[in-house]
């Protein structure tokens, strides 16, 4: 991983780069593939996200404001994975995000939702939304990058309750 030009950092993998924003979510994903034109082989960079991925809490039909409390920072690396965490405050809630990315580009997220302060212990929200907006990709590009945007699915969603927090675990971006 390396520091990016903005808050956060970037992780360079076999054929892609994931830029992680200060909030701990990917702000850019670029796939690099060889391209040939007139017998000359070069690299072709394909951007996948139209805008940074965001996680929002909604109350009364409005998105609650988000403040980064602890910017995303790498806490563990191996030759095959990079793991990081961040903390954001959104309205009365604190979101602790722990994530890891493996060398094949699979990203696993675990988000723990709890009260931001003891005074906010009994808060409610109407919805939790993860917004992902992909750039349009031509059919040949989807095949060429080996990335089927139609297969972007949350493979697991589990809710865990304990006395002071709700833990929301989901897996995404493969």
mmCIF file with all atom_site columns, C-alpha atoms in Angstrom:
data_model
loop_
_atom_site.group_PDB
_atom_site.id
_atom_site.type_symbol
_atom_site.label_atom_id
_atom_site.label_alt_id
_atom_site.label_comp_id
_atom_site.label_asym_id
_atom_site.label_entity_id
_atom_site.label_seq_id
_atom_site.pdbx_PDB_ins_code
_atom_site.Cartn_x
_atom_site.Cartn_y
_atom_site.Cartn_z
_atom_site.occupancy
_atom_site.B_iso_or_equiv
_atom_site.pdbx_formal_charge
_atom_site.auth_seq_id
_atom_site.auth_comp_id
_atom_site.auth_asym_id
_atom_site.auth_atom_id
_atom_site.pdbx_PDB_model_num
ATOM 1   C CA . UNK A 1 1   ? 0.000   0.000   0.000   1.00 0.00 ? 1   UNK A CA 1
ATOM 2   C CA . UNK A 1 2   ? 1.065   3.583   -0.526  1.00 0.00 ? 2   UNK A CA 1
ATOM 3   C CA . UNK A 1 3   ? -0.299  7.015   0.388   1.00 0.00 ? 3   UNK A CA 1
ATOM 4   C CA . UNK A 1 4   ? -2.555  8.525   -2.262  1.00 0.00 ? 4   UNK A CA 1
ATOM 5   C CA . UNK A 1 5   ? -2.785  12.176  -3.264  1.00 0.00 ? 5   UNK A CA 1
ATOM 6   C CA . UNK A 1 6   ? -5.979  12.492  -1.191  1.00 0.00 ? 6   UNK A CA 1
ATOM 7   C CA . UNK A 1 7   ? -6.755  11.271  2.305   1.00 0.00 ? 7   UNK A CA 1
ATOM 8   C CA . UNK A 1 8   ? -6.385  7.510   2.516   1.00 0.00 ? 8   UNK A CA 1
ATOM 9   C CA . UNK A 1 9   ? -4.054  5.250   0.563   1.00 0.00 ? 9   UNK A CA 1
ATOM 10  C CA . UNK A 1 10  ? -3.869  3.031   -2.499  1.00 0.00 ? 10  UNK A CA 1
ATOM 11  C CA . UNK A 1 11  ? -3.353  -0.707  -2.754  1.00 0.00 ? 11  UNK A CA 1
ATOM 12  C CA . UNK A 1 12  ? -1.725  -2.027  -5.919  1.00 0.00 ? 12  UNK A CA 1
ATOM 13  C CA . UNK A 1 13  ? -2.654  -5.588  -6.833  1.00 0.00 ? 13  UNK A CA 1
ATOM 14  C CA . UNK A 1 14  ? -1.816  -7.914  -9.706  1.00 0.00 ? 14  UNK A CA 1
ATOM 15  C CA . UNK A 1 15  ? -3.938  -6.103  -12.276 1.00 0.00 ? 15  UNK A CA 1
ATOM 16  C CA . UNK A 1 16  ? -5.750  -3.396  -10.362 1.00 0.00 ? 16  UNK A CA 1
ATOM 17  C CA . UNK A 1 17  ? -5.355  -0.483  -8.047  1.00 0.00 ? 17  UNK A CA 1
ATOM 18  C CA . UNK A 1 18  ? -7.837  0.289   -5.274  1.00 0.00 ? 18  UNK A CA 1
ATOM 19  C CA . UNK A 1 19  ? -7.728  3.765   -3.750  1.00 0.00 ? 19  UNK A CA 1
ATOM 20  C CA . UNK A 1 20  ? -9.147  3.729   -0.228  1.00 0.00 ? 20  UNK A CA 1
ATOM 21  C CA . UNK A 1 21  ? -10.580 7.015   1.025   1.00 0.00 ? 21  UNK A CA 1
ATOM 22  C CA . UNK A 1 22  ? -10.203 8.418   4.527   1.00 0.00 ? 22  UNK A CA 1
ATOM 23  C CA . UNK A 1 23  ? -13.530 6.792   5.437   1.00 0.00 ? 23  UNK A CA 1
ATOM 24  C CA . UNK A 1 24  ? -12.091 3.332   4.650   1.00 0.00 ? 24  UNK A CA 1
ATOM 25  C CA . UNK A 1 25  ? -14.213 2.682   1.556   1.00 0.00 ? 25  UNK A CA 1
ATOM 26  C CA . UNK A 1 26  ? -12.869 2.455   -2.009  1.00 0.00 ? 26  UNK A CA 1
ATOM 27  C CA . UNK A 1 27  ? -12.877 5.848   -3.739  1.00 0.00 ? 27  UNK A CA 1
ATOM 28  C CA . UNK A 1 28  ? -11.473 4.506   -7.040  1.00 0.00 ? 28  UNK A CA 1
ATOM 29  C CA . UNK A 1 29  ? -10.872 1.113   -8.623  1.00 0.00 ? 29  UNK A CA 1
ATOM 30  C CA . UNK A 1 30  ? -8.736  0.881   -11.750 1.00 0.00 ? 30  UNK A CA 1
ATOM 31  C CA . UNK A 1 31  ? -8.112  -2.310  -13.704 1.00 0.00 ? 31  UNK A CA 1
ATOM 32  C CA . UNK A 1 32  ? -4.949  -2.453  -15.826 1.00 0.00 ? 32  UNK A CA 1
ATOM 33  C CA . UNK A 1 33  ? -4.932  -4.696  -18.866 1.00 0.00 ? 33  UNK A CA 1
ATOM 34  C CA . UNK A 1 34  ? -2.589  -5.007  -21.805 1.00 0.00 ? 34  UNK A CA 1
ATOM 35  C CA . UNK A 1 35  ? -3.926  -3.546  -25.023 1.00 0.00 ? 35  UNK A CA 1
ATOM 36  C CA . UNK A 1 36  ? -2.580  -3.817  -28.499 1.00 0.00 ? 36  UNK A CA 1
ATOM 37  C CA . UNK A 1 37  ? -2.988  -1.432  -31.380 1.00 0.00 ? 37  UNK A CA 1
ATOM 38  C CA . UNK A 1 38  ? -1.258  -1.925  -34.700 1.00 0.00 ? 38  UNK A CA 1
ATOM 39  C CA . UNK A 1 39  ? 1.032   -4.578  -33.222 1.00 0.00 ? 39  UNK A CA 1
ATOM 40  C CA . UNK A 1 40  ? 2.166   -2.380  -30.298 1.00 0.00 ? 40  UNK A CA 1
ATOM 41  C CA . UNK A 1 41  ? 1.384   -3.757  -26.846 1.00 0.00 ? 41  UNK A CA 1
ATOM 42  C CA . UNK A 1 42  ? 0.703   -1.206  -24.137 1.00 0.00 ? 42  UNK A CA 1
ATOM 43  C CA . UNK A 1 43  ? -1.299  -0.972  -20.930 1.00 0.00 ? 43  UNK A CA 1
ATOM 44  C CA . UNK A 1 44  ? -4.923  0.088   -20.821 1.00 0.00 ? 44  UNK A CA 1
ATOM 45  C CA . UNK A 1 45  ? -6.309  1.477   -17.548 1.00 0.00 ? 45  UNK A CA 1
ATOM 46  C CA . UNK A 1 46  ? -10.037 1.036   -17.000 1.00 0.00 ? 46  UNK A CA 1
ATOM 47  C CA . UNK A 1 47  ? -11.744 3.005   -14.224 1.00 0.00 ? 47  UNK A CA 1
ATOM 48  C CA . UNK A 1 48  ? -14.709 1.181   -12.705 1.00 0.00 ? 48  UNK A CA 1
ATOM 49  C CA . UNK A 1 49  ? -16.266 3.617   -10.201 1.00 0.00 ? 49  UNK A CA 1
ATOM 50  C CA . UNK A 1 50  ? -18.166 6.753   -11.225 1.00 0.00 ? 50  UNK A CA 1
ATOM 51  C CA . UNK A 1 51  ? -17.737 8.144   -7.707  1.00 0.00 ? 51  UNK A CA 1
ATOM 52  C CA . UNK A 1 52  ? -16.391 6.942   -4.351  1.00 0.00 ? 52  UNK A CA 1
ATOM 53  C CA . UNK A 1 53  ? -18.334 4.196   -2.597  1.00 0.00 ? 53  UNK A CA 1
ATOM 54  C CA . UNK A 1 54  ? -20.215 5.618   0.396   1.00 0.00 ? 54  UNK A CA 1
ATOM 55  C CA . UNK A 1 55  ? -22.040 4.250   3.413   1.00 0.00 ? 55  UNK A CA 1
ATOM 56  C CA . UNK A 1 56  ? -24.911 6.380   4.711   1.00 0.00 ? 56  UNK A CA 1
ATOM 57  C CA . UNK A 1 57  ? -27.372 6.357   7.564   1.00 0.00 ? 57  UNK A CA 1
ATOM 58  C CA . UNK A 1 58  ? -30.773 7.887   6.850   1.00 0.00 ? 58  UNK A CA 1
ATOM 59  C CA . UNK A 1 59  ? -33.161 9.468   9.316   1.00 0.00 ? 59  UNK A CA 1
ATOM 60  C CA . UNK A 1 60  ? -36.422 11.159  8.339   1.00 0.00 ? 60  UNK A CA 1
ATOM 61  C CA . UNK A 1 61  ? -35.603 10.797  4.641   1.00 0.00 ? 61  UNK A CA 1
ATOM 62  C CA . UNK A 1 62  ? -32.276 12.652  4.949   1.00 0.00 ? 62  UNK A CA 1
ATOM 63  C CA . UNK A 1 63  ? -28.699 11.414  4.962   1.00 0.00 ? 63  UNK A CA 1
ATOM 64  C CA . UNK A 1 64  ? -26.971 12.077  8.262   1.00 0.00 ? 64  UNK A CA 1
ATOM 65  C CA . UNK A 1 65  ? -23.726 14.074  7.989   1.00 0.00 ? 65  UNK A CA 1
ATOM 66  C CA . UNK A 1 66  ? -20.519 12.013  7.992   1.00 0.00 ? 66  UNK A CA 1
ATOM 67  C CA . UNK A 1 67  ? -17.289 13.041  9.722   1.00 0.00 ? 67  UNK A CA 1
ATOM 68  C CA . UNK A 1 68  ? -14.102 10.986  9.593   1.00 0.00 ? 68  UNK A CA 1
ATOM 69  C CA . UNK A 1 69  ? -13.025 10.481  13.206  1.00 0.00 ? 69  UNK A CA 1
ATOM 70  C CA . UNK A 1 70  ? -10.032 8.182   12.551  1.00 0.00 ? 70  UNK A CA 1
ATOM 71  C CA . UNK A 1 71  ? -8.842  8.119   8.919   1.00 0.00 ? 71  UNK A CA 1
ATOM 72  C CA . UNK A 1 72  ? -8.278  4.777   7.225   1.00 0.00 ? 72  UNK A CA 1
ATOM 73  C CA . UNK A 1 73  ? -4.927  3.280   8.105   1.00 0.00 ? 73  UNK A CA 1
ATOM 74  C CA . UNK A 1 74  ? -3.279  -0.012  7.219   1.00 0.00 ? 74  UNK A CA 1
ATOM 75  C CA . UNK A 1 75  ? -2.773  -2.200  10.283  1.00 0.00 ? 75  UNK A CA 1
ATOM 76  C CA . UNK A 1 76  ? -1.681  -5.507  8.728   1.00 0.00 ? 76  UNK A CA 1
ATOM 77  C CA . UNK A 1 77  ? -0.045  -6.673  5.517   1.00 0.00 ? 77  UNK A CA 1
ATOM 78  C CA . UNK A 1 78  ? 1.044   -10.025 4.166   1.00 0.00 ? 78  UNK A CA 1
ATOM 79  C CA . UNK A 1 79  ? 2.303   -10.887 0.675   1.00 0.00 ? 79  UNK A CA 1
ATOM 80  C CA . UNK A 1 80  ? -1.332  -11.725 -0.214  1.00 0.00 ? 80  UNK A CA 1
ATOM 81  C CA . UNK A 1 81  ? -3.494  -9.260  1.778   1.00 0.00 ? 81  UNK A CA 1
ATOM 82  C CA . UNK A 1 82  ? -3.721  -5.724  3.121   1.00 0.00 ? 82  UNK A CA 1
ATOM 83  C CA . UNK A 1 83  ? -5.995  -4.912  6.101   1.00 0.00 ? 83  UNK A CA 1
ATOM 84  C CA . UNK A 1 84  ? -7.092  -1.488  7.312   1.00 0.00 ? 84  UNK A CA 1
ATOM 85  C CA . UNK A 1 85  ? -9.564  0.220   9.618   1.00 0.00 ? 85  UNK A CA 1
ATOM 86  C CA . UNK A 1 86  ? -11.258 3.586   10.044  1.00 0.00 ? 86  UNK A CA 1
ATOM 87  C CA . UNK A 1 87  ? -13.850 5.261   12.248  1.00 0.00 ? 87  UNK A CA 1
ATOM 88  C CA . UNK A 1 88  ? -16.545 7.679   11.081  1.00 0.00 ? 88  UNK A CA 1
ATOM 89  C CA . UNK A 1 89  ? -19.234 9.532   12.993  1.00 0.00 ? 89  UNK A CA 1
ATOM 90  C CA . UNK A 1 90  ? -22.588 9.951   11.274  1.00 0.00 ? 90  UNK A CA 1
ATOM 91  C CA . UNK A 1 91  ? -25.263 11.703  13.306  1.00 0.00 ? 91  UNK A CA 1
ATOM 92  C CA . UNK A 1 92  ? -25.607 9.890   16.650  1.00 0.00 ? 92  UNK A CA 1
ATOM 93  C CA . UNK A 1 93  ? -23.748 6.807   15.376  1.00 0.00 ? 93  UNK A CA 1
ATOM 94  C CA . UNK A 1 94  ? -20.157 5.675   15.195  1.00 0.00 ? 94  UNK A CA 1
ATOM 95  C CA . UNK A 1 95  ? -19.152 3.300   12.393  1.00 0.00 ? 95  UNK A CA 1
ATOM 96  C CA . UNK A 1 96  ? -15.975 1.275   12.838  1.00 0.00 ? 96  UNK A CA 1
ATOM 97  C CA . UNK A 1 97  ? -14.920 -0.205  9.498   1.00 0.00 ? 97  UNK A CA 1
ATOM 98  C CA . UNK A 1 98  ? -12.425 -3.050  9.248   1.00 0.00 ? 98  UNK A CA 1
ATOM 99  C CA . UNK A 1 99  ? -11.545 -4.262  5.775   1.00 0.00 ? 99  UNK A CA 1
ATOM 100 C CA . UNK A 1 100 ? -9.048  -6.397  3.941   1.00 0.00 ? 100 UNK A CA 1
ATOM 101 C CA . UNK A 1 101 ? -8.236  -6.942  0.307   1.00 0.00 ? 101 UNK A CA 1
ATOM 102 C CA . UNK A 1 102 ? -6.593  -10.029 -1.096  1.00 0.00 ? 102 UNK A CA 1
ATOM 103 C CA . UNK A 1 103 ? -4.259  -10.248 -4.076  1.00 0.00 ? 103 UNK A CA 1
ATOM 104 C CA . UNK A 1 104 ? -7.143  -11.269 -6.370  1.00 0.00 ? 104 UNK A CA 1
ATOM 105 C CA . UNK A 1 105 ? -9.016  -8.035  -5.578  1.00 0.00 ? 105 UNK A CA 1
ATOM 106 C CA . UNK A 1 106 ? -11.637 -9.508  -3.244  1.00 0.00 ? 106 UNK A CA 1
ATOM 107 C CA . UNK A 1 107 ? -12.500 -6.980  -0.516  1.00 0.00 ? 107 UNK A CA 1
ATOM 108 C CA . UNK A 1 108 ? -14.094 -8.017  2.766   1.00 0.00 ? 108 UNK A CA 1
ATOM 109 C CA . UNK A 1 109 ? -15.727 -5.367  4.976   1.00 0.00 ? 109 UNK A CA 1
ATOM 110 C CA . UNK A 1 110 ? -16.926 -5.566  8.576   1.00 0.00 ? 110 UNK A CA 1
ATOM 111 C CA . UNK A 1 111 ? -18.757 -2.507  9.888   1.00 0.00 ? 111 UNK A CA 1
ATOM 112 C CA . UNK A 1 112 ? -19.733 -2.091  13.531  1.00 0.00 ? 112 UNK A CA 1
ATOM 113 C CA . UNK A 1 113 ? -22.461 0.417   14.270  1.00 0.00 ? 113 UNK A CA 1
ATOM 114 C CA . UNK A 1 114 ? -22.710 1.818   17.793  1.00 0.00 ? 114 UNK A CA 1
ATOM 115 C CA . UNK A 1 115 ? -23.643 5.013   19.626  1.00 0.00 ? 115 UNK A CA 1
ATOM 116 C CA . UNK A 1 116 ? -21.167 7.853   19.053  1.00 0.00 ? 116 UNK A CA 1
ATOM 117 C CA . UNK A 1 117 ? -21.497 9.021   22.683  1.00 0.00 ? 117 UNK A CA 1
ATOM 118 C CA . UNK A 1 118 ? -23.135 7.642   25.846  1.00 0.00 ? 118 UNK A CA 1
ATOM 119 C CA . UNK A 1 119 ? -25.860 10.290  25.406  1.00 0.00 ? 119 UNK A CA 1
ATOM 120 C CA . UNK A 1 120 ? -26.722 8.760   22.001  1.00 0.00 ? 120 UNK A CA 1
ATOM 121 C CA . UNK A 1 121 ? -27.068 5.225   23.401  1.00 0.00 ? 121 UNK A CA 1
ATOM 122 C CA . UNK A 1 122 ? -30.703 4.789   22.269  1.00 0.00 ? 122 UNK A CA 1
ATOM 123 C CA . UNK A 1 123 ? -30.639 6.190   18.739  1.00 0.00 ? 123 UNK A CA 1
ATOM 124 C CA . UNK A 1 124 ? -32.645 5.009   15.750  1.00 0.00 ? 124 UNK A CA 1
ATOM 125 C CA . UNK A 1 125 ? -32.080 5.275   12.020  1.00 0.00 ? 125 UNK A CA 1
ATOM 126 C CA . UNK A 1 126 ? -34.491 4.556   9.165   1.00 0.00 ? 126 UNK A CA 1
ATOM 127 C CA . UNK A 1 127 ? -32.019 2.974   6.767   1.00 0.00 ? 127 UNK A CA 1
ATOM 128 C CA . UNK A 1 128 ? -28.395 2.052   6.145   1.00 0.00 ? 128 UNK A CA 1
ATOM 129 C CA . UNK A 1 129 ? -27.291 2.372   2.514   1.00 0.00 ? 129 UNK A CA 1
ATOM 130 C CA . UNK A 1 130 ? -24.127 1.433   0.672   1.00 0.00 ? 130 UNK A CA 1
ATOM 131 C CA . UNK A 1 131 ? -23.966 3.444   -2.552  1.00 0.00 ? 131 UNK A CA 1
ATOM 132 C CA . UNK A 1 132 ? -21.908 2.091   -5.445  1.00 0.00 ? 132 UNK A CA 1
ATOM 133 C CA . UNK A 1 133 ? -22.069 3.833   -8.810  1.00 0.00 ? 133 UNK A CA 1
ATOM 134 C CA . UNK A 1 134 ? -20.244 2.058   -11.638 1.00 0.00 ? 134 UNK A CA 1
ATOM 135 C CA . UNK A 1 135 ? -19.054 3.728   -14.809 1.00 0.00 ? 135 UNK A CA 1
ATOM 136 C CA . UNK A 1 136 ? -20.753 2.321   -17.913 1.00 0.00 ? 136 UNK A CA 1
ATOM 137 C CA . UNK A 1 137 ? -18.577 -0.340  -19.520 1.00 0.00 ? 137 UNK A CA 1
ATOM 138 C CA . UNK A 1 138 ? -18.830 -1.691  -23.083 1.00 0.00 ? 138 UNK A CA 1
ATOM 139 C CA . UNK A 1 139 ? -19.581 -5.429  -23.289 1.00 0.00 ? 139 UNK A CA 1
ATOM 140 C CA . UNK A 1 140 ? -16.130 -6.222  -24.693 1.00 0.00 ? 140 UNK A CA 1
ATOM 141 C CA . UNK A 1 141 ? -14.509 -4.324  -21.833 1.00 0.00 ? 141 UNK A CA 1
ATOM 142 C CA . UNK A 1 142 ? -16.439 -6.358  -19.256 1.00 0.00 ? 142 UNK A CA 1
ATOM 143 C CA . UNK A 1 143 ? -15.223 -9.562  -20.857 1.00 0.00 ? 143 UNK A CA 1
ATOM 144 C CA . UNK A 1 144 ? -11.726 -8.209  -21.303 1.00 0.00 ? 144 UNK A CA 1
ATOM 145 C CA . UNK A 1 145 ? -11.347 -7.069  -17.691 1.00 0.00 ? 145 UNK A CA 1
ATOM 146 C CA . UNK A 1 146 ? -12.841 -10.312 -16.382 1.00 0.00 ? 146 UNK A CA 1
ATOM 147 C CA . UNK A 1 147 ? -15.138 -8.170  -14.259 1.00 0.00 ? 147 UNK A CA 1
ATOM 148 C CA . UNK A 1 148 ? -18.863 -8.745  -14.486 1.00 0.00 ? 148 UNK A CA 1
ATOM 149 C CA . UNK A 1 149 ? -20.516 -5.752  -12.905 1.00 0.00 ? 149 UNK A CA 1
ATOM 150 C CA . UNK A 1 150 ? -23.796 -7.644  -12.956 1.00 0.00 ? 150 UNK A CA 1
ATOM 151 C CA . UNK A 1 151 ? -22.334 -10.115 -10.478 1.00 0.00 ? 151 UNK A CA 1
ATOM 152 C CA . UNK A 1 152 ? -21.706 -7.361  -7.929  1.00 0.00 ? 152 UNK A CA 1
ATOM 153 C CA . UNK A 1 153 ? -23.770 -8.757  -5.058  1.00 0.00 ? 153 UNK A CA 1
ATOM 154 C CA . UNK A 1 154 ? -23.504 -8.734  -1.321  1.00 0.00 ? 154 UNK A CA 1
ATOM 155 C CA . UNK A 1 155 ? -22.614 -12.340 -0.759  1.00 0.00 ? 155 UNK A CA 1
ATOM 156 C CA . UNK A 1 156 ? -23.282 -12.240 2.965   1.00 0.00 ? 156 UNK A CA 1
ATOM 157 C CA . UNK A 1 157 ? -25.217 -9.925  5.226   1.00 0.00 ? 157 UNK A CA 1
ATOM 158 C CA . UNK A 1 158 ? -25.321 -10.731 8.920   1.00 0.00 ? 158 UNK A CA 1
ATOM 159 C CA . UNK A 1 159 ? -26.636 -8.641  11.784  1.00 0.00 ? 159 UNK A CA 1
ATOM 160 C CA . UNK A 1 160 ? -25.158 -9.096  15.234  1.00 0.00 ? 160 UNK A CA 1
ATOM 161 C CA . UNK A 1 161 ? -26.576 -7.383  18.302  1.00 0.00 ? 161 UNK A CA 1
ATOM 162 C CA . UNK A 1 162 ? -24.858 -6.934  21.616  1.00 0.00 ? 162 UNK A CA 1
ATOM 163 C CA . UNK A 1 163 ? -25.538 -4.620  24.528  1.00 0.00 ? 163 UNK A CA 1
ATOM 164 C CA . UNK A 1 164 ? -24.073 -1.496  22.959  1.00 0.00 ? 164 UNK A CA 1
ATOM 165 C CA . UNK A 1 165 ? -23.616 -2.067  19.253  1.00 0.00 ? 165 UNK A CA 1
ATOM 166 C CA . UNK A 1 166 ? -25.014 -3.468  16.077  1.00 0.00 ? 166 UNK A CA 1
ATOM 167 C CA . UNK A 1 167 ? -22.436 -5.174  13.927  1.00 0.00 ? 167 UNK A CA 1
ATOM 168 C CA . UNK A 1 168 ? -23.171 -5.210  10.237  1.00 0.00 ? 168 UNK A CA 1
ATOM 169 C CA . UNK A 1 169 ? -20.956 -7.540  8.205   1.00 0.00 ? 169 UNK A CA 1
ATOM 170 C CA . UNK A 1 170 ? -20.998 -7.685  4.469   1.00 0.00 ? 170 UNK A CA 1
ATOM 171 C CA . UNK A 1 171 ? -18.731 -8.804  1.680   1.00 0.00 ? 171 UNK A CA 1
ATOM 172 C CA . UNK A 1 172 ? -18.396 -7.022  -1.604  1.00 0.00 ? 172 UNK A CA 1
ATOM 173 C CA . UNK A 1 173 ? -16.317 -6.174  -4.672  1.00 0.00 ? 173 UNK A CA 1
ATOM 174 C CA . UNK A 1 174 ? -14.820 -9.227  -6.268  1.00 0.00 ? 174 UNK A CA 1
#
